[in-house]
């Protein structure tokens, strides 16, 4: 397996990463239109260059509490198969090359590991990798 790139971002106190292959863009938080009867972590939809994209609060989705929006808050626009989804994160940090040997599998330590693809250990940082496919699957049910 060769190097791959991730977009690293902050949720609360932790750093997370998504495979850059699924990241379309990173946007400032804009006008989000609420959707009736949506789960609490679904913040609504927003219009991005003519496309209406559902937006979820990733912290809420992962049961990490509610996001506090600041001027650093960003929406990571992701696309998996034909589904676009906006993920609200506290802030994005950087794009990082990850070597396979820097990856460590998450042992089944009793938490819901469906969403987590492992931990990247890079320059003293621990970055929890999220599986977008699993997050999306949960959204479309």
mmCIF file with all atom_site columns, N, CA and C in Angstrom, residues 12-54:
data_model
loop_
_atom_site.group_PDB
_atom_site.id
_atom_site.type_symbol
_atom_site.label_atom_id
_atom_site.label_alt_id
_atom_site.label_comp_id
_atom_site.label_asym_id
_atom_site.label_entity_id
_atom_site.label_seq_id
_atom_site.pdbx_PDB_ins_code
_atom_site.Cartn_x
_atom_site.Cartn_y
_atom_site.Cartn_z
_atom_site.occupancy
_atom_site.B_iso_or_equiv
_atom_site.pdbx_formal_charge
_atom_site.auth_seq_id
_atom_site.auth_comp_id
_atom_site.auth_asym_id
_atom_site.auth_atom_id
_atom_site.pdbx_PDB_model_num
ATOM 1   N N  . UNK A 1 12 ? -13.759 19.035 19.006 1.00 0.00 ? 12 UNK A N  1
ATOM 2   C CA . UNK A 1 12 ? -13.516 19.114 20.444 1.00 0.00 ? 12 UNK A CA 1
ATOM 3   C C  . UNK A 1 12 ? -12.024 19.153 20.709 1.00 0.00 ? 12 UNK A C  1
ATOM 4   N N  . UNK A 1 13 ? -11.538 18.173 21.471 1.00 0.00 ? 13 UNK A N  1
ATOM 5   C CA . UNK A 1 13 ? -10.119 18.131 21.835 1.00 0.00 ? 13 UNK A CA 1
ATOM 6   C C  . UNK A 1 13 ? -9.308  17.215 20.929 1.00 0.00 ? 13 UNK A C  1
ATOM 7   N N  . UNK A 1 14 ? -9.971  16.466 20.061 1.00 0.00 ? 14 UNK A N  1
ATOM 8   C CA . UNK A 1 14 ? -9.283  15.428 19.290 1.00 0.00 ? 14 UNK A CA 1
ATOM 9   C C  . UNK A 1 14 ? -9.085  15.829 17.843 1.00 0.00 ? 14 UNK A C  1
ATOM 10  N N  . UNK A 1 15 ? -8.112  15.163 17.221 1.00 0.00 ? 15 UNK A N  1
ATOM 11  C CA . UNK A 1 15 ? -7.867  15.380 15.807 1.00 0.00 ? 15 UNK A CA 1
ATOM 12  C C  . UNK A 1 15 ? -8.336  14.155 15.031 1.00 0.00 ? 15 UNK A C  1
ATOM 13  N N  . UNK A 1 16 ? -9.031  14.404 13.943 1.00 0.00 ? 16 UNK A N  1
ATOM 14  C CA . UNK A 1 16 ? -9.588  13.345 13.101 1.00 0.00 ? 16 UNK A CA 1
ATOM 15  C C  . UNK A 1 16 ? -9.098  13.545 11.682 1.00 0.00 ? 16 UNK A C  1
ATOM 16  N N  . UNK A 1 17 ? -9.293  12.519 10.863 1.00 0.00 ? 17 UNK A N  1
ATOM 17  C CA . UNK A 1 17 ? -8.894  12.638 9.468  1.00 0.00 ? 17 UNK A CA 1
ATOM 18  C C  . UNK A 1 17 ? -9.858  11.910 8.561  1.00 0.00 ? 17 UNK A C  1
ATOM 19  N N  . UNK A 1 18 ? -9.963  12.419 7.346  1.00 0.00 ? 18 UNK A N  1
ATOM 20  C CA . UNK A 1 18 ? -10.770 11.793 6.286  1.00 0.00 ? 18 UNK A CA 1
ATOM 21  C C  . UNK A 1 18 ? -9.879  11.629 5.068  1.00 0.00 ? 18 UNK A C  1
ATOM 22  N N  . UNK A 1 19 ? -10.032 10.526 4.369  1.00 0.00 ? 19 UNK A N  1
ATOM 23  C CA . UNK A 1 19 ? -9.304  10.310 3.127  1.00 0.00 ? 19 UNK A CA 1
ATOM 24  C C  . UNK A 1 19 ? -9.656  11.437 2.155  1.00 0.00 ? 19 UNK A C  1
ATOM 25  N N  . UNK A 1 20 ? -8.631  12.089 1.616  1.00 0.00 ? 20 UNK A N  1
ATOM 26  C CA . UNK A 1 20 ? -8.863  13.257 0.757  1.00 0.00 ? 20 UNK A CA 1
ATOM 27  C C  . UNK A 1 20 ? -9.620  12.888 -0.517 1.00 0.00 ? 20 UNK A C  1
ATOM 28  N N  . UNK A 1 21 ? -9.586  11.619 -0.874 1.00 0.00 ? 21 UNK A N  1
ATOM 29  C CA . UNK A 1 21 ? -10.290 11.141 -2.064 1.00 0.00 ? 21 UNK A CA 1
ATOM 30  C C  . UNK A 1 21 ? -11.785 11.492 -2.012 1.00 0.00 ? 21 UNK A C  1
ATOM 31  N N  . UNK A 1 22 ? -12.335 11.568 -0.778 1.00 0.00 ? 22 UNK A N  1
ATOM 32  C CA . UNK A 1 22 ? -13.766 11.825 -0.627 1.00 0.00 ? 22 UNK A CA 1
ATOM 33  C C  . UNK A 1 22 ? -14.090 13.281 -0.324 1.00 0.00 ? 22 UNK A C  1
ATOM 34  N N  . UNK A 1 23 ? -13.076 14.124 -0.227 1.00 0.00 ? 23 UNK A N  1
ATOM 35  C CA . UNK A 1 23 ? -13.311 15.520 0.146  1.00 0.00 ? 23 UNK A CA 1
ATOM 36  C C  . UNK A 1 23 ? -13.394 16.364 -1.114 1.00 0.00 ? 23 UNK A C  1
ATOM 37  N N  . UNK A 1 24 ? -14.538 17.042 -1.284 1.00 0.00 ? 24 UNK A N  1
ATOM 38  C CA . UNK A 1 24 ? -14.747 17.908 -2.442 1.00 0.00 ? 24 UNK A CA 1
ATOM 39  C C  . UNK A 1 24 ? -14.170 19.299 -2.191 1.00 0.00 ? 24 UNK A C  1
ATOM 40  N N  . UNK A 1 25 ? -14.495 19.844 -1.019 1.00 0.00 ? 25 UNK A N  1
ATOM 41  C CA . UNK A 1 25 ? -14.040 21.189 -0.692 1.00 0.00 ? 25 UNK A CA 1
ATOM 42  C C  . UNK A 1 25 ? -14.234 21.426 0.799  1.00 0.00 ? 25 UNK A C  1
ATOM 43  N N  . UNK A 1 26 ? -13.671 22.530 1.256  1.00 0.00 ? 26 UNK A N  1
ATOM 44  C CA . UNK A 1 26 ? -13.840 22.943 2.648  1.00 0.00 ? 26 UNK A CA 1
ATOM 45  C C  . UNK A 1 26 ? -14.409 24.351 2.595  1.00 0.00 ? 26 UNK A C  1
ATOM 46  N N  . UNK A 1 27 ? -15.543 24.544 3.254  1.00 0.00 ? 27 UNK A N  1
ATOM 47  C CA . UNK A 1 27 ? -16.275 25.813 3.145  1.00 0.00 ? 27 UNK A CA 1
ATOM 48  C C  . UNK A 1 27 ? -16.438 26.446 4.517  1.00 0.00 ? 27 UNK A C  1
ATOM 49  N N  . UNK A 1 28 ? -16.590 27.771 4.505  1.00 0.00 ? 28 UNK A N  1
ATOM 50  C CA . UNK A 1 28 ? -16.993 28.447 5.739  1.00 0.00 ? 28 UNK A CA 1
ATOM 51  C C  . UNK A 1 28 ? -18.453 28.101 5.982  1.00 0.00 ? 28 UNK A C  1
ATOM 52  N N  . UNK A 1 29 ? -18.838 28.096 7.241  1.00 0.00 ? 29 UNK A N  1
ATOM 53  C CA . UNK A 1 29 ? -20.229 27.774 7.549  1.00 0.00 ? 29 UNK A CA 1
ATOM 54  C C  . UNK A 1 29 ? -21.097 28.908 7.027  1.00 0.00 ? 29 UNK A C  1
ATOM 55  N N  . UNK A 1 30 ? -22.138 28.567 6.331  1.00 0.00 ? 30 UNK A N  1
ATOM 56  C CA . UNK A 1 30 ? -22.986 29.550 5.684  1.00 0.00 ? 30 UNK A CA 1
ATOM 57  C C  . UNK A 1 30 ? -24.418 29.341 6.167  1.00 0.00 ? 30 UNK A C  1
ATOM 58  N N  . UNK A 1 31 ? -25.334 29.976 5.506  1.00 0.00 ? 31 UNK A N  1
ATOM 59  C CA . UNK A 1 31 ? -26.748 29.860 5.871  1.00 0.00 ? 31 UNK A CA 1
ATOM 60  C C  . UNK A 1 31 ? -27.206 28.414 5.705  1.00 0.00 ? 31 UNK A C  1
ATOM 61  N N  . UNK A 1 32 ? -27.589 27.795 6.825  1.00 0.00 ? 32 UNK A N  1
ATOM 62  C CA . UNK A 1 32 ? -28.086 26.417 6.783  1.00 0.00 ? 32 UNK A CA 1
ATOM 63  C C  . UNK A 1 32 ? -29.586 26.454 7.030  1.00 0.00 ? 32 UNK A C  1
ATOM 64  N N  . UNK A 1 33 ? -30.341 25.824 6.151  1.00 0.00 ? 33 UNK A N  1
ATOM 65  C CA . UNK A 1 33 ? -31.793 25.768 6.274  1.00 0.00 ? 33 UNK A CA 1
ATOM 66  C C  . UNK A 1 33 ? -32.168 24.522 7.058  1.00 0.00 ? 33 UNK A C  1
ATOM 67  N N  . UNK A 1 34 ? -32.869 24.724 8.164  1.00 0.00 ? 34 UNK A N  1
ATOM 68  C CA . UNK A 1 34 ? -33.253 23.577 9.002  1.00 0.00 ? 34 UNK A CA 1
ATOM 69  C C  . UNK A 1 34 ? -34.263 22.695 8.275  1.00 0.00 ? 34 UNK A C  1
ATOM 70  N N  . UNK A 1 35 ? -34.240 21.423 8.626  1.00 0.00 ? 35 UNK A N  1
ATOM 71  C CA . UNK A 1 35 ? -35.159 20.450 8.033  1.00 0.00 ? 35 UNK A CA 1
ATOM 72  C C  . UNK A 1 35 ? -36.026 19.891 9.160  1.00 0.00 ? 35 UNK A C  1
ATOM 73  N N  . UNK A 1 36 ? -37.361 19.927 9.009  1.00 0.00 ? 36 UNK A N  1
ATOM 74  C CA . UNK A 1 36 ? -38.243 19.418 10.076 1.00 0.00 ? 36 UNK A CA 1
ATOM 75  C C  . UNK A 1 36 ? -38.031 17.931 10.325 1.00 0.00 ? 36 UNK A C  1
ATOM 76  N N  . UNK A 1 37 ? -38.226 17.529 11.573 1.00 0.00 ? 37 UNK A N  1
ATOM 77  C CA . UNK A 1 37 ? -38.181 16.117 11.984 1.00 0.00 ? 37 UNK A CA 1
ATOM 78  C C  . UNK A 1 37 ? -36.854 15.416 11.713 1.00 0.00 ? 37 UNK A C  1
ATOM 79  N N  . UNK A 1 38 ? -35.778 16.172 11.550 1.00 0.00 ? 38 UNK A N  1
ATOM 80  C CA . UNK A 1 38 ? -34.470 15.553 11.319 1.00 0.00 ? 38 UNK A CA 1
ATOM 81  C C  . UNK A 1 38 ? -33.845 15.212 12.675 1.00 0.00 ? 38 UNK A C  1
ATOM 82  N N  . UNK A 1 39 ? -32.974 14.200 12.719 1.00 0.00 ? 39 UNK A N  1
ATOM 83  C CA . UNK A 1 39 ? -32.260 13.926 13.976 1.00 0.00 ? 39 UNK A CA 1
ATOM 84  C C  . UNK A 1 39 ? -31.490 15.170 14.415 1.00 0.00 ? 39 UNK A C  1
ATOM 85  N N  . UNK A 1 40 ? -31.174 15.267 15.704 1.00 0.00 ? 40 UNK A N  1
ATOM 86  C CA . UNK A 1 40 ? -30.565 16.493 16.225 1.00 0.00 ? 40 UNK A CA 1
ATOM 87  C C  . UNK A 1 40 ? -29.222 16.816 15.586 1.00 0.00 ? 40 UNK A C  1
ATOM 88  N N  . UNK A 1 41 ? -28.483 15.796 15.146 1.00 0.00 ? 41 UNK A N  1
ATOM 89  C CA . UNK A 1 41 ? -27.177 16.081 14.541 1.00 0.00 ? 41 UNK A CA 1
ATOM 90  C C  . UNK A 1 41 ? -27.293 16.549 13.084 1.00 0.00 ? 41 UNK A C  1
ATOM 91  N N  . UNK A 1 42 ? -28.468 16.406 12.473 1.00 0.00 ? 42 UNK A N  1
ATOM 92  C CA . UNK A 1 42 ? -28.664 16.912 11.111 1.00 0.00 ? 42 UNK A CA 1
ATOM 93  C C  . UNK A 1 42 ? -29.032 18.389 11.224 1.00 0.00 ? 42 UNK A C  1
ATOM 94  N N  . UNK A 1 43 ? -28.117 19.242 10.814 1.00 0.00 ? 43 UNK A N  1
ATOM 95  C CA . UNK A 1 43 ? -28.321 20.684 10.985 1.00 0.00 ? 43 UNK A CA 1
ATOM 96  C C  . UNK A 1 43 ? -29.212 21.268 9.902  1.00 0.00 ? 43 UNK A C  1
ATOM 97  N N  . UNK A 1 44 ? -29.359 20.554 8.793  1.00 0.00 ? 44 UNK A N  1
ATOM 98  C CA . UNK A 1 44 ? -30.205 21.052 7.710  1.00 0.00 ? 44 UNK A CA 1
ATOM 99  C C  . UNK A 1 44 ? -29.516 20.869 6.368  1.00 0.00 ? 44 UNK A C  1
ATOM 100 N N  . UNK A 1 45 ? -29.834 21.770 5.451  1.00 0.00 ? 45 UNK A N  1
ATOM 101 C CA . UNK A 1 45 ? -29.228 21.723 4.115  1.00 0.00 ? 45 UNK A CA 1
ATOM 102 C C  . UNK A 1 45 ? -28.666 23.094 3.799  1.00 0.00 ? 45 UNK A C  1
ATOM 103 N N  . UNK A 1 46 ? -27.669 23.112 2.920  1.00 0.00 ? 46 UNK A N  1
ATOM 104 C CA . UNK A 1 46 ? -27.237 24.407 2.444  1.00 0.00 ? 46 UNK A CA 1
ATOM 105 C C  . UNK A 1 46 ? -26.921 24.354 0.972  1.00 0.00 ? 46 UNK A C  1
ATOM 106 N N  . UNK A 1 47 ? -27.001 25.529 0.375  1.00 0.00 ? 47 UNK A N  1
ATOM 107 C CA . UNK A 1 47 ? -26.867 25.673 -1.061 1.00 0.00 ? 47 UNK A CA 1
ATOM 108 C C  . UNK A 1 47 ? -25.415 26.005 -1.376 1.00 0.00 ? 47 UNK A C  1
ATOM 109 N N  . UNK A 1 48 ? -24.760 25.088 -2.062 1.00 0.00 ? 48 UNK A N  1
ATOM 110 C CA . UNK A 1 48 ? -23.371 25.302 -2.439 1.00 0.00 ? 48 UNK A CA 1
ATOM 111 C C  . UNK A 1 48 ? -23.289 25.334 -3.958 1.00 0.00 ? 48 UNK A C  1
ATOM 112 N N  . UNK A 1 49 ? -23.101 26.527 -4.482 1.00 0.00 ? 49 UNK A N  1
ATOM 113 C CA . UNK A 1 49 ? -22.990 26.706 -5.946 1.00 0.00 ? 49 UNK A CA 1
ATOM 114 C C  . UNK A 1 49 ? -24.102 25.967 -6.690 1.00 0.00 ? 49 UNK A C  1
ATOM 115 N N  . UNK A 1 50 ? -25.331 26.102 -6.174 1.00 0.00 ? 50 UNK A N  1
ATOM 116 C CA . UNK A 1 50 ? -26.481 25.522 -6.863 1.00 0.00 ? 50 UNK A CA 1
ATOM 117 C C  . UNK A 1 50 ? -26.847 24.106 -6.430 1.00 0.00 ? 50 UNK A C  1
ATOM 118 N N  . UNK A 1 51 ? -25.991 23.454 -5.663 1.00 0.00 ? 51 UNK A N  1
ATOM 119 C CA . UNK A 1 51 ? -26.315 22.113 -5.156 1.00 0.00 ? 51 UNK A CA 1
ATOM 120 C C  . UNK A 1 51 ? -26.818 22.222 -3.730 1.00 0.00 ? 51 UNK A C  1
ATOM 121 N N  . UNK A 1 52 ? -27.900 21.517 -3.429 1.00 0.00 ? 52 UNK A N  1
ATOM 122 C CA . UNK A 1 52 ? -28.417 21.489 -2.067 1.00 0.00 ? 52 UNK A CA 1
ATOM 123 C C  . UNK A 1 52 ? -27.791 20.282 -1.375 1.00 0.00 ? 52 UNK A C  1
ATOM 124 N N  . UNK A 1 53 ? -27.049 20.548 -0.304 1.00 0.00 ? 53 UNK A N  1
ATOM 125 C CA . UNK A 1 53 ? -26.272 19.504 0.360  1.00 0.00 ? 53 UNK A CA 1
ATOM 126 C C  . UNK A 1 53 ? -26.709 19.380 1.819  1.00 0.00 ? 53 UNK A C  1
ATOM 127 N N  . UNK A 1 54 ? -27.047 18.157 2.267  1.00 0.00 ? 54 UNK A N  1
ATOM 128 C CA . UNK A 1 54 ? -27.362 17.974 3.686  1.00 0.00 ? 54 UNK A CA 1
ATOM 129 C C  . UNK A 1 54 ? -26.105 18.215 4.524  1.00 0.00 ? 54 UNK A C  1
#
